[in-house]
Tab-separated table of C-alpha atoms and ligand atoms in Angstrom:
chain	number	residue	atom	x	y	z
H	1	MET	CA	0.047	0.083	0.043
H	2	SER	CA	1.588	3.480	-1.052
H	3	LEU	CA	1.439	6.637	1.272
H	4	ARG	CA	-1.689	8.174	2.499
H	5	ALA	CA	-2.013	11.675	2.935
H	6	ILE	CA	-5.874	11.588	3.436
H	7	GLU	CA	-7.461	9.801	6.657
H	8	TRP	CA	-10.912	9.755	8.313
H	9	ASP	CA	-10.965	9.386	12.241
H	10	GLU	CA	-14.346	7.342	12.390
H	11	HIS	CA	-14.033	7.425	16.228
H	12	LYS	CA	-13.466	11.327	16.300
H	13	GLU	CA	-15.795	11.926	12.886
H	14	THR	CA	-12.626	14.283	11.907
H	15	LEU	CA	-10.600	14.248	8.740
H	16	LYS	CA	-6.715	14.221	9.048
H	17	LEU	CA	-4.635	15.526	6.490
H	18	LEU	CA	-0.768	15.061	5.762
H	19	ASP	CA	0.525	18.536	5.351
H	20	GLN	CA	1.942	18.712	2.242
H	21	ARG	CA	3.536	22.101	2.582
H	22	VAL	CA	6.242	20.777	4.878
H	23	LEU	CA	7.213	17.456	3.323
H	24	PRO	CA	9.462	15.886	3.020
H	25	HIS	CA	11.502	16.886	6.135
H	26	GLN	CA	8.277	17.003	8.449
H	27	SER	CA	5.511	15.204	8.852
H	28	ASN	CA	2.671	17.160	10.534
H	29	TRP	CA	-1.079	16.105	10.155
H	30	ILE	CA	-3.899	18.508	10.127
H	31	GLU	CA	-7.172	17.541	11.614
H	32	CYS	CA	-10.214	19.069	10.024
H	33	LEU	CA	-13.424	19.562	12.025
H	34	ASN	CA	-16.091	21.315	9.414
H	35	GLU	CA	-16.085	22.342	5.988
H	36	GLU	CA	-14.605	25.513	6.703
H	37	ASP	CA	-11.119	23.886	8.029
H	38	VAL	CA	-11.436	21.663	4.665
H	39	ALA	CA	-12.127	24.460	2.248
H	40	ALA	CA	-9.015	26.613	4.047
H	41	ALA	CA	-6.356	23.344	3.702
H	42	ILE	CA	-7.335	22.962	0.299
H	43	ALA	CA	-6.896	26.692	-0.458
H	44	ALA	CA	-3.595	26.271	1.393
H	45	MET	CA	-2.440	23.583	-0.603
H	46	VAL	CA	-2.312	21.362	2.861
H	47	VAL	CA	-3.416	18.971	0.767
H	48	ARG	CA	-3.263	19.278	-3.169
H	49	GLY	CA	-3.309	17.370	-6.494
H	50	ALA	CA	-6.640	16.993	-8.577
H	51	PRO	CA	-8.162	13.745	-7.486
H	52	ALA	CA	-6.806	14.113	-3.471
H	53	ILE	CA	-8.650	17.568	-3.023
H	54	GLY	CA	-11.774	16.178	-4.924
H	55	LEU	CA	-11.772	13.257	-2.390
H	56	THR	CA	-10.678	15.791	0.513
H	57	ALA	CA	-13.957	18.385	-0.690
H	58	ALA	CA	-15.999	15.054	-0.334
H	59	TYR	CA	-15.095	14.684	3.437
H	60	GLY	CA	-15.679	18.454	3.575
H	61	ILE	CA	-19.347	17.696	2.837
H	62	LEU	CA	-19.544	14.789	5.328
H	63	LEU	CA	-18.249	17.042	8.028
H	64	ALA	CA	-20.903	19.736	7.195
H	65	ALA	CA	-23.696	17.078	7.402
H	66	ILE	CA	-21.986	15.897	10.649
H	67	GLN	CA	-22.090	19.322	12.095
H	68	ALA	CA	-25.561	19.982	10.942
H	69	VAL	CA	-27.032	16.715	12.446
H	70	LYS	CA	-25.090	17.751	15.807
H	71	ASN	CA	-26.248	20.978	16.069
H	72	HIS	CA	-29.991	20.116	14.603
H	73	GLU	CA	-29.437	22.588	11.861
H	74	ALA	CA	-31.700	22.124	8.687
H	75	LEU	CA	-29.152	19.847	6.662
H	76	TRP	CA	-29.868	20.797	2.997
H	77	PRO	CA	-28.906	24.352	3.608
H	78	ARG	CA	-25.838	23.677	5.048
H	79	LEU	CA	-24.757	21.334	2.688
H	80	LYS	CA	-25.218	23.652	-0.148
H	81	ARG	CA	-23.482	26.344	1.363
H	82	ALA	CA	-20.720	23.827	2.217
H	83	GLU	CA	-20.492	23.000	-1.569
H	84	LYS	CA	-20.104	26.655	-2.566
H	85	MET	CA	-17.242	27.225	-0.009
H	86	LEU	CA	-15.490	24.433	-1.166
H	87	ILE	CA	-15.798	24.694	-5.080
H	88	ALA	CA	-14.269	27.920	-4.453
H	89	ALA	CA	-10.973	26.709	-2.923
H	90	ARG	CA	-9.340	26.216	-6.062
H	91	PRO	CA	-10.397	26.443	-9.954
H	92	THR	CA	-8.609	24.215	-12.239
H	93	ALA	CA	-9.014	21.019	-10.972
H	94	VAL	CA	-12.526	19.623	-12.158
H	95	HIS	CA	-12.596	16.887	-9.716
H	96	LEU	CA	-13.533	19.627	-6.880
H	97	GLN	CA	-16.773	19.974	-9.059
H	98	PHE	CA	-17.499	16.291	-10.042
H	99	THR	CA	-16.987	15.119	-6.353
H	100	LEU	CA	-19.344	17.691	-4.600
H	101	GLU	CA	-21.758	17.157	-7.569
H	102	GLU	CA	-21.559	13.425	-6.696
H	103	MET	CA	-22.177	14.007	-2.678
H	104	LEU	CA	-24.905	16.260	-3.092
H	105	LYS	CA	-26.945	13.985	-5.950
H	106	GLY	CA	-29.920	12.772	-4.092
H	107	ALA	CA	-29.213	14.537	-0.520
H	108	GLU	CA	-31.856	17.062	-0.569
H	109	GLN	CA	-34.485	14.284	0.487
H	110	LEU	CA	-31.963	13.124	3.378
H	111	GLU	CA	-33.376	14.446	6.468
H	112	ASP	CA	-30.888	15.401	9.427
H	113	SER	CA	-30.112	11.847	10.882
H	114	ASP	CA	-27.263	9.906	11.726
H	115	LYS	CA	-28.773	7.531	8.910
H	116	THR	CA	-27.585	10.526	6.279
H	117	ILE	CA	-24.369	10.231	7.859
H	118	SER	CA	-23.874	6.874	7.041
H	119	TYR	CA	-25.018	7.242	3.682
H	120	LEU	CA	-22.830	10.245	2.976
H	121	LEU	CA	-19.579	8.254	4.327
H	122	SER	CA	-20.432	5.113	2.159
H	123	LYS	CA	-20.633	7.749	-0.953
H	124	VAL	CA	-17.095	9.020	0.439
H	125	ARG	CA	-15.694	5.635	0.441
H	126	LYS	CA	-16.942	4.502	-2.843
H	127	ILE	CA	-15.272	8.150	-4.537
H	128	GLU	CA	-12.016	6.875	-2.404
H	129	GLN	CA	-12.183	3.316	-3.828
H	130	GLU	CA	-13.182	4.017	-7.714
H	131	ASP	CA	-9.821	6.338	-7.242
H	132	SER	CA	-7.546	3.859	-6.395
H	133	LEU	CA	-8.991	1.124	-8.689
H	134	SER	CA	-8.689	3.769	-11.536
H	135	ASN	CA	-5.467	4.562	-10.698
H	136	ARG	CA	-4.306	0.591	-10.873
H	137	ASN	CA	-5.768	0.602	-14.127
H	138	ILE	CA	-4.550	3.705	-15.522
H	139	GLY	CA	-1.252	2.191	-14.431
H	140	ALA	CA	-1.501	-1.108	-16.122
H	141	HIS	CA	-2.665	0.939	-19.551
H	142	GLY	CA	0.070	3.208	-19.519
H	143	ALA	CA	2.689	0.580	-18.671
H	144	ASN	CA	1.349	-1.294	-21.609
H	145	TRP	CA	1.580	1.238	-24.006
H	146	LEU	CA	5.098	2.662	-23.113
H	147	GLN	CA	6.494	-1.021	-23.286
H	148	LYS	CA	4.930	-1.596	-26.434
H	149	ARG	CA	6.473	1.090	-27.915
H	150	ARG	CA	9.711	0.697	-26.329
H	151	GLY	CA	10.200	-3.038	-26.213
H	152	LYS	CA	11.066	-4.734	-22.805
H	153	GLN	CA	14.433	-2.663	-22.165
H	154	PRO	CA	13.815	-0.387	-18.912
H	155	LEU	CA	12.381	2.680	-19.385
H	156	VAL	CA	13.970	6.317	-18.884
H	157	LEU	CA	10.716	8.822	-18.264
H	158	LEU	CA	10.422	12.517	-17.246
H	159	THR	CA	7.987	13.365	-15.121
H	160	HIS	CA	6.242	16.839	-13.744
H	161	CYS	CA	5.045	17.908	-10.486
H	162	ASN	CA	3.499	15.274	-8.206
H	163	THR	CA	1.145	12.742	-9.422
H	164	GLY	CA	1.290	9.925	-6.863
H	165	ALA	CA	-0.313	8.616	-3.666
H	166	LEU	CA	-0.041	12.553	-2.172
H	167	ALA	CA	-1.874	13.894	-5.554
H	168	THR	CA	-4.760	10.979	-5.241
H	169	ALA	CA	-6.503	8.545	-3.018
H	170	ASP	CA	-3.332	6.162	-3.147
H	171	PHE	CA	-1.058	4.880	-5.840
H	172	GLY	CA	-1.049	7.771	-8.314
H	173	THR	CA	-2.206	8.554	-12.022
H	174	ALA	CA	1.496	9.138	-13.762
H	175	LEU	CA	3.278	7.813	-10.735
H	176	GLY	CA	0.992	4.930	-10.844
H	177	ILE	CA	2.235	3.765	-14.129
H	178	ILE	CA	5.719	4.594	-13.133
H	179	ARG	CA	4.916	2.476	-9.916
H	180	THR	CA	3.695	-0.622	-12.336
H	181	LEU	CA	6.590	-0.347	-14.630
H	182	GLN	CA	8.947	-0.710	-11.196
H	183	GLU	CA	6.597	-3.770	-10.297
H	184	ARG	CA	7.280	-5.021	-13.664
H	185	GLY	CA	11.233	-3.972	-13.155
H	186	SER	CA	10.752	-1.995	-15.925
H	187	ILE	CA	12.257	1.217	-14.792
H	188	SER	CA	15.829	2.236	-15.556
H	189	ASN	CA	15.586	6.060	-13.990
H	190	VAL	CA	12.702	8.688	-13.587
H	191	PHE	CA	14.130	12.304	-14.471
H	192	VAL	CA	11.864	14.407	-11.510
H	193	ASP	CA	11.409	17.900	-12.575
H	194	GLU	CA	11.668	19.918	-9.227
H	195	THR	CA	8.499	22.018	-10.149
H	196	ARG	CA	8.846	25.925	-9.180
H	197	PRO	CA	7.481	27.222	-7.199
H	198	TYR	CA	5.564	24.939	-4.881
H	199	LEU	CA	8.242	22.102	-5.709
H	200	GLN	CA	5.862	19.103	-5.744
H	201	GLY	CA	9.042	17.290	-7.653
H	202	ALA	CA	11.517	18.198	-5.556
H	203	ARG	CA	9.345	17.462	-2.118
H	204	LEU	CA	6.717	15.213	-2.955
H	205	THR	CA	7.447	12.998	-5.916
H	206	ALA	CA	11.152	12.594	-4.902
H	207	TYR	CA	9.961	11.213	-1.190
H	208	GLU	CA	7.273	8.843	-2.909
H	209	LEU	CA	10.087	7.205	-5.157
H	210	GLU	CA	12.675	7.383	-2.325
H	211	ALA	CA	10.401	5.646	-0.236
H	212	GLU	CA	9.909	2.739	-2.636
H	213	ASN	CA	13.514	2.505	-3.813
H	214	ILE	CA	12.230	3.730	-7.298
H	215	PRO	CA	15.507	4.921	-9.301
H	216	TYR	CA	15.302	8.945	-9.937
H	217	THR	CA	17.476	11.543	-10.781
H	218	LEU	CA	16.143	15.087	-9.581
H	219	ILE	CA	16.350	18.237	-12.115
H	220	THR	CA	15.303	21.596	-12.238
H	221	ASP	CA	12.514	22.573	-14.544
H	222	SER	CA	15.020	24.169	-16.790
H	223	MET	CA	17.233	20.873	-17.062
H	224	ALA	CA	14.530	19.205	-19.042
H	225	ALA	CA	15.689	20.156	-22.617
H	226	ALA	CA	19.002	18.801	-21.804
H	227	ALA	CA	17.842	15.145	-20.017
H	228	MET	CA	15.579	14.940	-23.183
H	229	ARG	CA	18.797	15.420	-25.729
H	230	LEU	CA	21.787	13.894	-23.524
H	231	LYS	CA	19.891	11.263	-21.223
H	232	LYS	CA	17.905	8.906	-23.340
H	233	VAL	CA	14.783	10.006	-21.944
H	234	ASP	CA	12.054	7.462	-23.557
H	235	ALA	CA	8.671	9.324	-22.837
H	236	VAL	CA	7.480	12.183	-20.772
H	237	ILE	CA	4.624	11.188	-18.291
H	238	VAL	CA	2.268	13.622	-16.279
H	239	GLY	CA	-1.022	13.982	-14.822
H	240	ALA	CA	-3.745	16.471	-15.482
H	241	ASP	CA	-6.203	18.557	-13.787
H	242	ARG	CA	-9.014	19.154	-16.553
H	243	ILE	CA	-9.071	18.022	-20.038
H	244	ALA	CA	-11.407	19.832	-22.328
H	245	SER	CA	-13.474	17.791	-24.534
H	246	ASN	CA	-10.853	17.994	-27.606
H	247	GLY	CA	-8.393	16.989	-25.507
H	248	ASP	CA	-6.857	20.345	-24.633
H	249	THR	CA	-5.313	19.529	-21.101
H	250	ALA	CA	-4.589	21.797	-18.028
H	251	ASN	CA	-1.780	20.718	-15.950
H	252	LYS	CA	0.890	22.033	-13.394
H	253	ILE	CA	2.470	25.390	-14.828
H	254	GLY	CA	5.530	23.837	-16.904
H	255	THR	CA	3.959	21.005	-18.435
H	256	TYR	CA	3.075	22.776	-21.959
H	257	SER	CA	6.795	23.635	-22.220
H	258	LEU	CA	7.274	19.851	-21.836
H	259	ALA	CA	5.224	18.791	-24.537
H	260	VAL	CA	6.870	21.103	-27.080
H	261	LEU	CA	10.378	20.106	-25.673
H	262	ALA	CA	8.959	16.295	-26.386
H	263	LYS	CA	8.016	17.195	-29.628
H	264	ALA	CA	10.980	18.672	-30.480
H	265	HIS	CA	12.884	15.894	-29.096
H	266	GLN	CA	10.374	13.100	-31.171
H	267	ILE	CA	9.972	11.904	-27.725
H	268	PRO	CA	6.349	10.355	-26.855
H	269	PHE	CA	4.270	13.076	-24.296
H	270	CYS	CA	1.949	11.192	-22.169
H	271	VAL	CA	-1.032	12.421	-19.606
H	272	ALA	CA	-2.091	10.026	-17.267
H	273	ALA	CA	-5.835	11.070	-16.006
H	274	PRO	CA	-8.878	9.342	-14.621
H	275	LEU	CA	-12.282	9.718	-16.603
H	276	ALA	CA	-13.273	12.204	-13.699
H	277	THR	CA	-10.951	14.764	-15.145
H	278	PHE	CA	-12.908	15.412	-18.727
H	279	ASP	CA	-14.682	18.449	-18.527
H	280	TRP	CA	-17.167	17.414	-21.564
H	281	SER	CA	-18.921	21.121	-21.264
H	282	LEU	CA	-15.492	22.858	-22.546
H	283	PRO	CA	-15.096	22.534	-26.429
H	284	SER	CA	-11.363	23.717	-26.128
H	285	GLY	CA	-9.078	24.358	-23.099
H	286	GLU	CA	-9.235	28.119	-23.677
H	287	LYS	CA	-12.023	28.409	-21.200
H	288	ILE	CA	-10.177	26.225	-18.576
H	289	PRO	CA	-10.150	28.592	-15.446
H	290	ILE	CA	-6.250	28.927	-14.403
H	291	GLU	CA	-5.593	29.627	-11.019
H	292	GLU	CA	-3.062	32.265	-9.935
H	293	ARG	CA	-1.267	31.847	-6.623
H	294	PRO	CA	-0.098	34.464	-4.269
H	295	ALA	CA	3.162	36.043	-5.537
H	296	GLU	CA	4.525	35.162	-1.867
H	297	GLU	CA	5.067	31.605	-3.089
H	298	MET	CA	7.019	32.531	-6.067
H	299	VAL	CA	9.293	35.124	-4.573
H	300	ILE	CA	9.821	33.557	-0.806
H	301	TRP	CA	11.417	30.880	-0.086
H	302	ASN	CA	12.216	29.429	3.377
H	303	LYS	CA	10.776	33.171	4.629
H	304	THR	CA	13.937	34.297	2.774
H	305	PRO	CA	12.850	37.057	-0.060
H	306	ILE	CA	14.360	35.905	-3.596
H	307	ALA	CA	13.450	38.940	-5.608
H	308	PRO	CA	13.466	42.485	-5.010
H	309	GLN	CA	10.545	43.299	-2.636
H	310	ASN	CA	8.151	45.059	-5.361
H	311	ALA	CA	8.675	42.559	-8.360
H	312	ARG	CA	5.919	42.515	-10.491
H	313	VAL	CA	5.022	38.742	-10.456
H	314	TRP	CA	2.655	36.336	-12.648
H	315	ASN	CA	2.169	32.926	-10.698
H	316	PRO	CA	-0.390	30.670	-12.867
H	317	ALA	CA	-0.270	27.456	-11.073
H	318	PHE	CA	-1.285	25.736	-14.279
H	319	ASP	CA	-0.754	25.816	-17.986
H	320	VAL	CA	-2.803	24.483	-21.132
H	321	THR	CA	-1.370	22.020	-23.599
H	322	PRO	CA	-2.789	21.641	-26.881
H	323	PHE	CA	-4.195	17.913	-27.589
H	324	GLU	CA	-2.027	17.883	-30.993
H	325	TRP	CA	1.137	17.991	-28.786
H	326	ILE	CA	0.089	14.642	-26.461
H	327	SER	CA	0.962	11.446	-27.850
H	328	ALA	CA	-1.299	9.613	-25.675
H	329	ILE	CA	-4.028	10.100	-22.536
H	330	PHE	CA	-4.008	7.114	-20.212
H	331	THR	CA	-7.627	6.641	-18.523
H	332	GLU	CA	-8.667	3.918	-16.698
H	333	GLU	CA	-10.431	2.284	-19.570
H	334	GLY	CA	-7.880	2.607	-22.201
H	335	VAL	CA	-5.622	5.017	-23.897
H	336	ILE	CA	-6.784	7.809	-26.399
H	337	GLU	CA	-4.469	8.768	-29.257
H	338	SER	CA	-6.953	10.658	-31.408
H	339	ILE	CA	-9.787	13.016	-31.536
H	340	ALA	CA	-11.988	10.185	-32.724
H	341	ASP	CA	-10.937	8.280	-29.452
H	342	LEU	CA	-11.993	11.403	-27.736
H	343	GLU	CA	-15.342	11.850	-29.511
H	344	ARG	CA	-16.045	7.656	-28.806
H	345	LEU	CA	-15.008	8.527	-24.885
H	346	HIS	CA	-17.696	11.586	-24.893
H	347	GLN	CA	-20.556	9.509	-26.793
H	348	ARG	CA	-20.049	6.415	-24.671
H	349	ASN	CA	-17.588	7.793	-21.793
H	350	THR	CA	-15.702	5.332	-22.280
H	351	PRO	CA	-12.668	5.711	-24.480
H	352	SER	CA	-12.078	3.018	-27.692
H	353	ILE	CA	-9.495	0.701	-26.339
H	354	THR	CA	-6.561	1.139	-28.838
H	355	MET	CA	-4.013	-1.012	-27.083
O	1	LIG	C1	-2.882	13.504	-10.135
O	1	LIG	S1	-2.923	14.647	-10.891
O	1	LIG	C2	-2.004	16.170	-9.897
O	1	LIG	C3	-2.088	17.214	-10.593
O	1	LIG	O1	-2.442	18.172	-9.348
O	1	LIG	C4	-1.383	18.956	-9.532
O	1	LIG	O2	-1.365	20.260	-9.255
O	1	LIG	P1	-1.245	20.513	-7.225
O	1	LIG	O3	0.161	20.389	-6.905
O	1	LIG	O4	-1.291	22.432	-7.763
O	1	LIG	O5	-2.676	20.547	-6.973
O	1	LIG	C5	-0.571	18.899	-10.704
O	1	LIG	O6	-1.271	19.859	-11.547
O	1	LIG	C6	-0.623	17.421	-10.866
O	1	LIG	O7	-0.357	16.949	-12.388
């Protein structure tokens, strides 16, 4: 079982989150008592990673229901207020919206009772189990695709940000493929982009790979091109926060440049994402909301300013990679390599398996 960052305490009926802002050198857990605590933890990136914040928000709805029952409050209005608060915590990852919709589906008729609590808890558990299963299926489809194209030789991969157990219910998406290849003895090395400014790569991905003895080499984001040219990178593999219906993909800032670099070096650029990442309401990536984070997160490191105090800063947390730059999208139900695959997925909500 890989690392877990989200734990439900059944006795205290509280949510515990591993504070990812202080990993890898400190292992602090933060306890959430209500939906406000959960929204604040998501906004502050205590917990981060598209599927992980979706799951955490689902627990936020459960906590709101528990508080409503305890205080004999009207349940539905509290759940609707909680939904509004949680969806506003971070705008880009579509999982937040989908898990909240899932949690509130059918909840309007619920009376404020313990029965409601166990009903909502079973829903959260289902979201958690589905994410975990999806990640293992993504792992298999992605590993099969990469091995099919690169033969049985162990692979040299490059990844960006963190898409592992810390970003999901467990196991990970792009990192789930890396874990699957490791289980098959097919990883030679993983180049890990540090991923400025939040350093998800250096602090979180390196932490996960180190814990499981998966061979990796940490690089700065600006080294990715040289690594592709000089270090025989076989493929780039990243996660996703929101995918539009034409395949345009929003992911951590720096992803788009990796896609351009991969094309220039004739290296496959692959995205790993569960079906919950697809936002069919968007015809293309232009309309994906891109979160901008506080300037301090970019110009202050360890309480030390690394830029002039009045420096003007642009700090988008994500960028959008047009589908034309993407070789394959690995989902739990198969591989998407073309617009036709996307259209079939959209019609049937399951992609054509092109394995
Ligand atoms: C499993 S996908 C995780 C996805 O979320 C990350 O963003 P953040 O750390 O800001 O939540 C990054 O875009 C990853 O690809």
